[in-house]
Amino acid sequence: MAKSQAVMRQPNKINARVRINTFWKSIFFLSTLFGLFVLAILIYRVVADGMAWLDLSFLTSRLSTDPNTAGISGAILGTLWVMLVVIPVTLIVGVGTAIYLEMYAKKGFMKSIIETNIANLAGVPSIVYGLLGLTVFVRLMAFGNVVLAGGLTLSLLVLPILVVSAQEALRAVPGYLEEASYGMGATKWQTIRRIILPAAIPSILTGAILAMSRAIGETAPLTVLGIPALLIPLPGGLFDTFTALPMQIYYWTLDSSLVAEYANLAAATIIVLLVILFILNSIAIFIRNKYQQSY
Amino acid sequence: MSTLTEKGIKIDLQTSQDDKEALSQIKEKSVIYDTKNLDLWYGNSHALKNINLEILENEVTAIIGPSGCGKSTYIKTLNRMVELVPGVSTSGSISYKNKNILDKSIKVEDLRTQVGMVFQKPNPFPKSIYENIVYGPRIHGIKKKAILDEIVEKSLRGAAIWDEVKDRLHQNAYGLSGGQQQRICIARCLAVEPDVILMDEPTSALDPISTLKIEELMKELKKQYTIIIVTHNMQQAARISDKTVFMLNGEVVEFSETDQLFSNPSDKRTEDYITGRFG
């Protein structure tokens, strides 16, 4: 006993343990720094290239081949229209699916198959969703490459994310609240509507906003759908052709070998997109903090 | 001796009330829950074995026994909350007011409106005290504010907590102490105007003073309600109940008048348990 105690208390042993701890701490810190460093470079480049081109007329002007007069009002409007489709579709279908799976579906083989597949869908590359949208919405349903087709395709893309996060939100509501409600003779739907959903909504909304930011930034499925970035009329409805911010960035970057200023326009558009994403994420964090309940 | 005086008080109470009410009380002491040959399995595990019990109206029936003996399972079968656990199967029958509640045609919503439940851990909703109490009446379709206000006061008085919370009805129930929260839960249960109140170890998460308050409340409540309580605390069972059930390994070992069970148990296992030799 005394011998082992002496070993354990040797100063050099203690120093070695503390040094190893410090070593790993710095490794983890450097890992964090790496990501931040790359992000800083990206933001610096984008801001340096694009800030000078970003002004009010850039946001409000129509697209043009002349970099000095070109603006992204069409792309902004297109993105807004697409979101007008994505938000209701994903919220209704996504939360509905989550409620069914979490509250109504019986535990068993079928449920686990469905859940596994939804989790797998969340990992399917976005370009595959583009092909799905092209086949079903653009060709089979013959919508063409319009707002509705783009919006539905992006909805499908982000649905699994929302379903999974909404399921987690519903699951996180303590079971004893549910029991209390059932114990008074409430039906399942009354319990869901009055107890579970109100408690889960902050987390569901957080998941929804994160899903929306994913949809706003997606480019690959839109290129497969054949969304143009040409001089098209501004979209005014679900069945109008449109372009979106990431498409604009994509085409300007592609053509920057022809007109050097297009690279700057792309950078300016990236700033706009990043600001929108930043605002969305801030709203998500705000909602989470404001409505977070401790049980 | 104490039981003698308790019975004396009971008789006094009855004679002091209207003749009509006293008469109806005598008449009403009929069987409310009649359990016959009840078996229950969680998957393959046999949790309740051939339970036969007759529980009388307007009495306090305590169920005691070591952890895992099936007492909580049994009480949750009485309002079919046990079905929330996946993989439960039952056989036998439990008639509540002469209807077999294990029958699939019985609506659990209807049963649970008549049979309220108070849980082990105080579980108020994360809402105001007022909203907690009106939850039950609202889900059963009562919308008028005047009626709801009346129910709130009556229920909170019934749970002996009105004086403590009447000035803070619209504050969150989570701001109350554990014992107060549990009385809010009892008030919430009373608001649905049940006939039976099931209590699943209602004081096991509370301090002794809060426990005493709840026990006093139970003595009041039994004048109007049938109470079935699961408890780990044998003194509590002895203090508050008329009848006591002793369960072991999913079986009912002994069921008799509380005084008799604690003073003169007929089964050796009951004696061993209540004298603290196991459990």
XYZ file of N, CA and C in Angstrom, chain A residues 29-191:
489
model
N -7.116 22.519 -29.610
C -7.236 23.952 -29.896
C -6.807 24.249 -31.331
N -5.711 23.606 -31.777
C -5.226 23.816 -33.141
C -6.259 23.335 -34.158
N -6.937 22.219 -33.857
C -7.979 21.733 -34.772
C -9.045 22.792 -34.951
N -9.441 23.391 -33.854
C -10.450 24.443 -33.924
C -9.938 25.620 -34.738
N -8.695 25.973 -34.485
C -8.088 27.120 -35.163
C -8.042 26.914 -36.673
N -7.778 25.674 -37.109
C -7.652 25.374 -38.531
C -8.913 25.792 -39.286
N -10.074 25.336 -38.777
C -11.344 25.672 -39.422
C -11.562 27.172 -39.463
N -11.322 27.826 -38.323
C -11.534 29.265 -38.236
C -10.622 30.011 -39.221
N -9.383 29.507 -39.351
C -8.395 30.141 -40.222
C -8.868 30.101 -41.675
N -9.304 28.926 -42.129
C -9.773 28.785 -43.500
C -10.966 29.693 -43.741
N -11.884 29.720 -42.782
C -13.061 30.571 -42.909
C -12.649 32.035 -43.026
N -11.669 32.431 -42.227
C -11.211 33.821 -42.254
C -10.640 34.167 -43.629
N -9.849 33.236 -44.210
C -9.298 33.494 -45.546
C -10.422 33.676 -46.557
N -11.393 32.769 -46.484
C -12.511 32.834 -47.429
C -13.208 34.184 -47.328
N -13.540 34.561 -46.096
C -14.275 35.812 -45.916
C -13.436 36.994 -46.380
N -12.138 36.942 -46.070
C -11.267 38.042 -46.490
C -11.268 38.184 -48.015
N -11.075 37.060 -48.728
C -11.030 37.096 -50.197
C -12.339 37.633 -50.772
N -13.440 37.073 -50.251
C -14.745 37.463 -50.782
C -14.992 38.945 -50.558
N -14.706 39.387 -49.343
C -14.956 40.798 -49.034
C -14.036 41.693 -49.862
N -12.762 41.296 -49.988
C -11.811 42.106 -50.752
C -12.241 42.210 -52.212
N -12.723 41.085 -52.776
C -13.122 41.096 -54.189
C -14.462 41.776 -54.419
N -15.387 41.578 -53.471
C -16.767 41.928 -53.787
C -17.291 43.189 -53.140
N -16.682 43.598 -52.006
C -17.276 44.686 -51.231
C -17.437 45.945 -52.064
N -16.432 46.228 -52.907
C -16.466 47.457 -53.689
C -17.632 47.460 -54.675
N -18.086 46.270 -55.052
C -19.146 46.173 -56.057
C -20.535 46.125 -55.431
N -20.535 46.017 -54.119
C -21.817 45.824 -53.432
C -22.413 47.166 -53.058
N -23.453 47.557 -53.747
C -24.185 48.754 -53.337
C -25.665 48.544 -53.626
N -26.445 49.544 -53.342
C -27.889 49.378 -53.438
C -28.317 49.042 -54.864
N -27.657 49.684 -55.856
C -28.082 49.439 -57.233
C -27.754 47.999 -57.649
N -26.704 47.415 -57.025
C -26.378 46.014 -57.323
C -27.523 45.099 -56.845
N -28.120 45.474 -55.711
C -29.216 44.651 -55.178
C -30.509 44.834 -55.952
N -30.698 46.034 -56.533
C -32.002 46.327 -57.128
C -31.996 46.238 -58.651
N -30.803 46.193 -59.276
C -30.764 46.193 -60.744
C -31.018 44.814 -61.315
N -31.460 44.834 -62.577
C -31.638 43.572 -63.292
C -30.279 43.075 -63.773
N -30.289 41.836 -64.216
C -29.076 41.216 -64.721
C -28.670 41.880 -66.048
N -27.345 41.952 -66.283
C -26.878 42.552 -67.535
C -25.516 41.948 -67.871
N -25.161 42.004 -69.140
C -23.841 41.493 -69.516
C -22.755 42.496 -69.151
N -23.175 43.729 -68.946
C -22.214 44.764 -68.562
C -22.018 44.734 -67.046
N -20.820 44.355 -66.602
C -20.618 44.205 -65.155
C -20.909 45.478 -64.375
N -20.770 46.637 -65.003
C -20.970 47.870 -64.245
C -22.424 48.156 -63.930
N -23.326 47.630 -64.736
C -24.745 47.907 -64.470
C -25.484 46.659 -63.985
N -24.801 45.493 -63.987
C -25.493 44.249 -63.629
C -25.891 44.247 -62.166
N -27.071 43.660 -61.879
C -27.536 43.531 -60.499
C -28.174 42.166 -60.281
N -28.533 41.912 -59.030
C -29.028 40.567 -58.716
C -30.472 40.573 -58.223
N -31.237 41.588 -58.620
C -32.620 41.624 -58.138
C -33.373 40.366 -58.566
N -33.095 39.872 -59.762
C -33.769 38.658 -60.253
C -33.444 37.464 -59.371
N -32.162 37.325 -59.029
C -31.743 36.172 -58.222
C -32.327 36.243 -56.812
N -32.340 37.469 -56.242
C -32.904 37.613 -54.895
C -34.384 37.254 -54.914
N -35.097 37.803 -55.904
C -36.523 37.530 -56.014
C -36.775 36.040 -56.237
N -35.933 35.422 -57.093
C -36.070 33.988 -57.378
C -35.888 33.168 -56.115
N -34.851 33.521 -55.348
C -34.600 32.794 -54.094
C -35.788 32.942 -53.143
N -36.341 34.172 -53.063
C -37.494 34.378 -52.183
C -38.687 33.533 -52.617
N -38.930 33.512 -53.933
C -40.059 32.721 -54.436
C -39.880 31.239 -54.119
N -38.651 30.762 -54.316
C -38.399 29.345 -54.038
C -38.637 29.049 -52.558
N -38.179 29.976 -51.700
C -38.379 29.766 -50.261
C -39.860 29.758 -49.898
N -40.644 30.520 -50.651
C -42.086 30.555 -50.433
C -42.710 29.181 -50.667
N -42.052 28.382 -51.516
C -42.509 27.003 -51.718
C -41.908 26.101 -50.638
N -40.596 26.270 -50.413
C -39.876 25.334 -49.533
C -40.399 25.405 -48.089
N -40.618 26.604 -47.580
C -40.972 26.737 -46.160
C -42.272 26.003 -45.819
N -43.401 26.304 -46.491
C -44.620 25.570 -46.106
C -44.537 24.073 -46.382
N -43.965 23.712 -47.542
C -43.933 22.284 -47.890
C -43.127 21.493 -46.858
N -41.921 21.982 -46.540
C -41.099 21.211 -45.597
C -41.698 21.225 -44.194
N -42.255 22.373 -43.782
C -42.795 22.413 -42.425
C -43.964 21.451 -42.277
N -44.910 21.511 -43.232
C -46.104 20.674 -43.107
C -45.739 19.194 -43.254
N -45.039 18.864 -44.337
C -44.724 17.454 -44.577
C -43.709 16.947 -43.549
N -42.709 17.752 -43.261
C -41.645 17.311 -42.351
C -42.139 17.108 -40.930
N -42.851 18.115 -40.385
C -43.339 17.990 -39.010
C -44.413 16.906 -38.948
N -45.240 16.828 -39.999
C -46.256 15.774 -40.050
C -45.625 14.390 -39.986
N -44.594 14.194 -40.800
C -43.911 12.895 -40.786
C -43.331 12.606 -39.411
N -42.697 13.613 -38.840
C -42.069 13.421 -37.529
C -43.116 13.069 -36.474
N -44.258 13.759 -36.500
C -45.308 13.474 -35.518
C -45.813 12.053 -35.706
N -46.026 11.671 -36.976
C -46.511 10.308 -37.205
C -45.511 9.289 -36.657
N -44.254 9.447 -37.028
C -43.255 8.446 -36.637
C -43.059 8.409 -35.127
N -43.063 9.596 -34.516
C -42.714 9.649 -33.099
C -43.912 9.347 -32.203
N -45.105 9.757 -32.637
C -46.256 9.658 -31.749
C -47.227 8.535 -32.107
N -47.397 8.272 -33.381
C -48.445 7.327 -33.757
C -47.914 5.973 -34.205
N -46.821 5.959 -34.969
C -46.350 4.698 -35.537
C -45.984 3.716 -34.435
N -46.407 2.467 -34.619
C -46.049 1.440 -33.626
C -44.586 1.078 -33.793
N -43.926 0.876 -32.679
C -42.532 0.434 -32.746
C -42.482 -0.904 -33.463
N -41.522 -1.053 -34.346
C -41.430 -2.343 -35.015
C -40.592 -2.265 -36.268
N -40.683 -3.303 -37.063
C -39.851 -3.451 -38.247
C -40.073 -2.295 -39.228
N -41.363 -2.033 -39.545
C -41.671 -1.004 -40.549
C -41.130 0.362 -40.111
N -41.365 0.693 -38.832
C -40.947 2.007 -38.350
C -39.431 2.148 -38.444
N -38.722 1.085 -38.065
C -37.262 1.212 -38.084
C -36.759 1.283 -39.533
N -37.458 0.576 -40.464
C -37.079 0.675 -41.884
C -37.254 2.121 -42.364
N -38.429 2.695 -42.049
C -38.701 4.066 -42.496
C -37.666 5.026 -41.908
N -37.399 4.887 -40.615
C -36.462 5.817 -39.970
C -35.053 5.684 -40.535
N -34.630 4.441 -40.771
C -33.299 4.240 -41.347
C -33.210 4.899 -42.713
N -34.288 4.733 -43.505
C -34.261 5.304 -44.849
C -34.249 6.817 -44.827
N -34.995 7.404 -43.901
C -34.985 8.870 -43.810
C -33.587 9.350 -43.432
N -32.966 8.645 -42.486
C -31.601 9.015 -42.105
C -30.656 8.874 -43.299
N -30.870 7.820 -44.104
C -30.026 7.644 -45.288
C -30.264 8.742 -46.312
N -31.533 9.127 -46.487
C -31.862 10.177 -47.460
C -31.144 11.475 -47.124
N -30.983 11.731 -45.805
C -30.304 12.952 -45.393
C -28.870 12.957 -45.898
N -28.327 11.783 -46.203
C -26.951 11.712 -46.659
C -26.808 11.585 -48.173
N -27.935 11.539 -48.900
C -27.855 11.401 -50.363
C -27.334 12.702 -50.966
N -26.367 12.618 -51.920
C -25.814 13.837 -52.520
C -26.909 14.677 -53.172
N -26.756 15.993 -53.095
C -27.834 16.864 -53.533
C -28.095 16.751 -55.031
N -27.043 16.364 -55.802
C -27.233 16.290 -57.251
C -28.240 15.191 -57.597
N -28.310 14.166 -56.760
C -29.271 13.084 -56.995
C -30.701 13.618 -56.852
N -30.890 14.534 -55.886
C -32.202 15.159 -55.746
C -32.518 15.986 -56.988
N -31.469 16.577 -57.580
C -31.661 17.324 -58.807
C -32.224 16.426 -59.891
N -31.650 15.232 -60.020
C -32.132 14.278 -61.020
C -33.576 13.881 -60.733
N -33.869 13.654 -59.446
C -35.227 13.299 -59.038
C -36.205 14.402 -59.439
N -35.824 15.646 -59.140
C -36.675 16.784 -59.477
C -36.861 16.922 -60.972
N -35.767 16.701 -61.719
C -35.835 16.798 -63.175
C -36.810 15.757 -63.726
N -36.706 14.532 -63.204
C -37.558 13.449 -63.696
C -39.013 13.676 -63.324
N -39.246 13.966 -62.046
C -40.631 13.999 -61.572
C -41.310 15.336 -61.855
N -40.692 16.427 -61.412
C -41.402 17.707 -61.472
C -41.273 18.373 -62.843
N -40.043 18.398 -63.382
C -39.839 19.123 -64.638
C -40.441 18.345 -65.806
N -40.190 17.002 -65.840
C -40.638 16.245 -67.018
C -41.971 15.556 -66.803
N -42.055 14.669 -65.773
C -43.261 13.859 -65.577
C -44.487 14.746 -65.337
N -44.348 15.695 -64.411
C -45.477 16.584 -64.132
C -45.465 17.784 -65.069
N -44.414 17.872 -65.877
C -44.331 18.885 -66.937
C -44.457 20.317 -66.417
N -43.902 20.587 -65.247
C -43.900 21.963 -64.757
C -42.906 22.809 -65.551
N -41.845 22.159 -66.085
C -40.743 22.911 -66.651
C -39.836 23.410 -65.537
N -38.782 24.142 -65.913
C -37.832 24.588 -64.890
C -38.305 25.872 -64.213
N -39.427 25.759 -63.495
C -40.051 26.934 -62.887
C -39.873 26.920 -61.376
N -40.365 27.988 -60.723
C -40.242 28.145 -59.267
C -40.755 26.914 -58.530
N -41.949 26.418 -58.945
C -42.557 25.298 -58.233
C -41.662 24.061 -58.276
N -41.105 23.764 -59.475
C -40.243 22.585 -59.607
C -38.997 22.745 -58.748
N -38.387 23.929 -58.798
C -37.189 24.179 -57.994
C -37.486 24.084 -56.515
N -38.617 24.684 -56.105
C -38.985 24.694 -54.696
C -39.266 23.291 -54.179
N -39.999 22.499 -54.959
C -40.316 21.136 -54.509
C -39.056 20.286 -54.432
N -38.156 20.466 -55.422
C -36.916 19.691 -55.405
C -36.103 20.019 -54.146
N -35.966 21.320 -53.859
C -35.207 21.709 -52.669
C -35.926 21.261 -51.397
N -37.270 21.229 -51.429
C -38.012 20.744 -50.262
C -37.655 19.289 -49.980
N -37.662 18.476 -51.059
C -37.309 17.066 -50.882
C -35.916 16.936 -50.288
N -35.026 17.801 -50.782
C -33.634 17.733 -50.342
C -33.492 17.959 -48.834
N -34.257 18.941 -48.307
C -34.060 19.273 -46.896
C -35.056 18.578 -45.966
N -36.050 17.904 -46.559
C -37.043 17.217 -45.725
C -36.427 16.269 -44.695
N -35.511 15.374 -45.121
C -34.963 14.434 -44.134
C -34.314 15.140 -42.950
N -33.636 16.268 -43.229
C -32.988 17.011 -42.143
C -34.039 17.463 -41.146
N -35.144 18.001 -41.701
C -36.182 18.529 -40.823
C -36.885 17.406 -40.071
N -37.150 16.296 -40.766
C -37.841 15.178 -40.110
C -37.015 14.692 -38.922
N -35.721 14.498 -39.164
C -34.868 13.972 -38.096
C -34.804 14.949 -36.920
N -34.655 16.254 -37.238
C -34.531 17.206 -36.120
C -35.867 17.383 -35.405
N -36.969 17.332 -36.152
C -38.283 17.455 -35.499
C -38.555 16.235 -34.633
N -38.141 15.056 -35.105
C -38.312 13.848 -34.287
C -37.549 13.976 -32.978
N -36.314 14.485 -33.098
C -35.516 14.649 -31.878
C -36.180 15.645 -30.930
N -36.745 16.710 -31.515
C -37.409 17.721 -30.691
C -38.603 17.117 -29.964
N -39.385 16.302 -30.670
C -40.565 15.698 -30.045
C -40.146 14.715 -28.953
N -39.073 13.970 -29.260
C -38.606 12.970 -28.301
C -38.091 13.626 -27.024
N -37.580 14.858 -27.168
C -36.968 15.527 -26.014
C -38.008 16.042 -25.024
N -39.291 16.060 -25.413
C -40.314 16.498 -24.468
C -40.481 15.392 -23.431
N -40.336 15.726 -22.135
C -40.326 14.678 -21.115
C -41.608 13.842 -21.123
N -41.436 12.534 -20.985
C -42.571 11.618 -21.015
C -43.577 11.872 -19.912
N -43.132 12.454 -18.783
C -44.081 12.622 -17.682
C -45.137 13.681 -17.982
N -44.818 14.616 -18.894
C -45.833 15.590 -19.283
C -46.924 14.906 -20.099
N -46.478 14.026 -20.988
C -47.397 13.253 -21.811
C -48.299 12.401 -20.912
N -47.681 11.715 -19.945
C -48.438 10.857 -19.028
C -49.491 11.665 -18.291
N -49.093 12.857 -17.817
C -50.026 13.683 -17.060
C -51.254 13.994 -17.911
N -51.007 14.275 -19.192
C -52.112 14.617 -20.077
C -53.014 13.409 -20.345
N -52.408 12.285 -20.685
C -53.199 11.069 -20.901
C -53.977 10.713 -19.635
N -53.338 10.921 -18.485
C -53.945 10.554 -17.208
C -55.234 11.292 -16.934
N -55.440 12.438 -17.632
C -56.682 13.177 -17.421
C -57.703 12.896 -18.505
N -57.394 11.906 -19.335
C -58.364 11.522 -20.359
C -58.189 12.254 -21.674
N -57.037 12.888 -21.866
C -56.796 13.571 -23.135
C -56.525 12.533 -24.229
N -56.944 12.870 -25.443
C -56.608 11.991 -26.566
C -55.172 12.278 -26.973
N -54.666 11.448 -27.866
C -53.301 11.627 -28.334
C -53.150 12.979 -29.034
N -54.131 13.313 -29.867
C -54.036 14.570 -30.609
C -54.084 15.773 -29.672
N -54.970 15.720 -28.660
C -55.008 16.828 -27.697
C -53.674 16.967 -26.991
N -53.088 15.825 -26.636
C -51.795 15.851 -25.955
C -50.709 16.420 -26.861
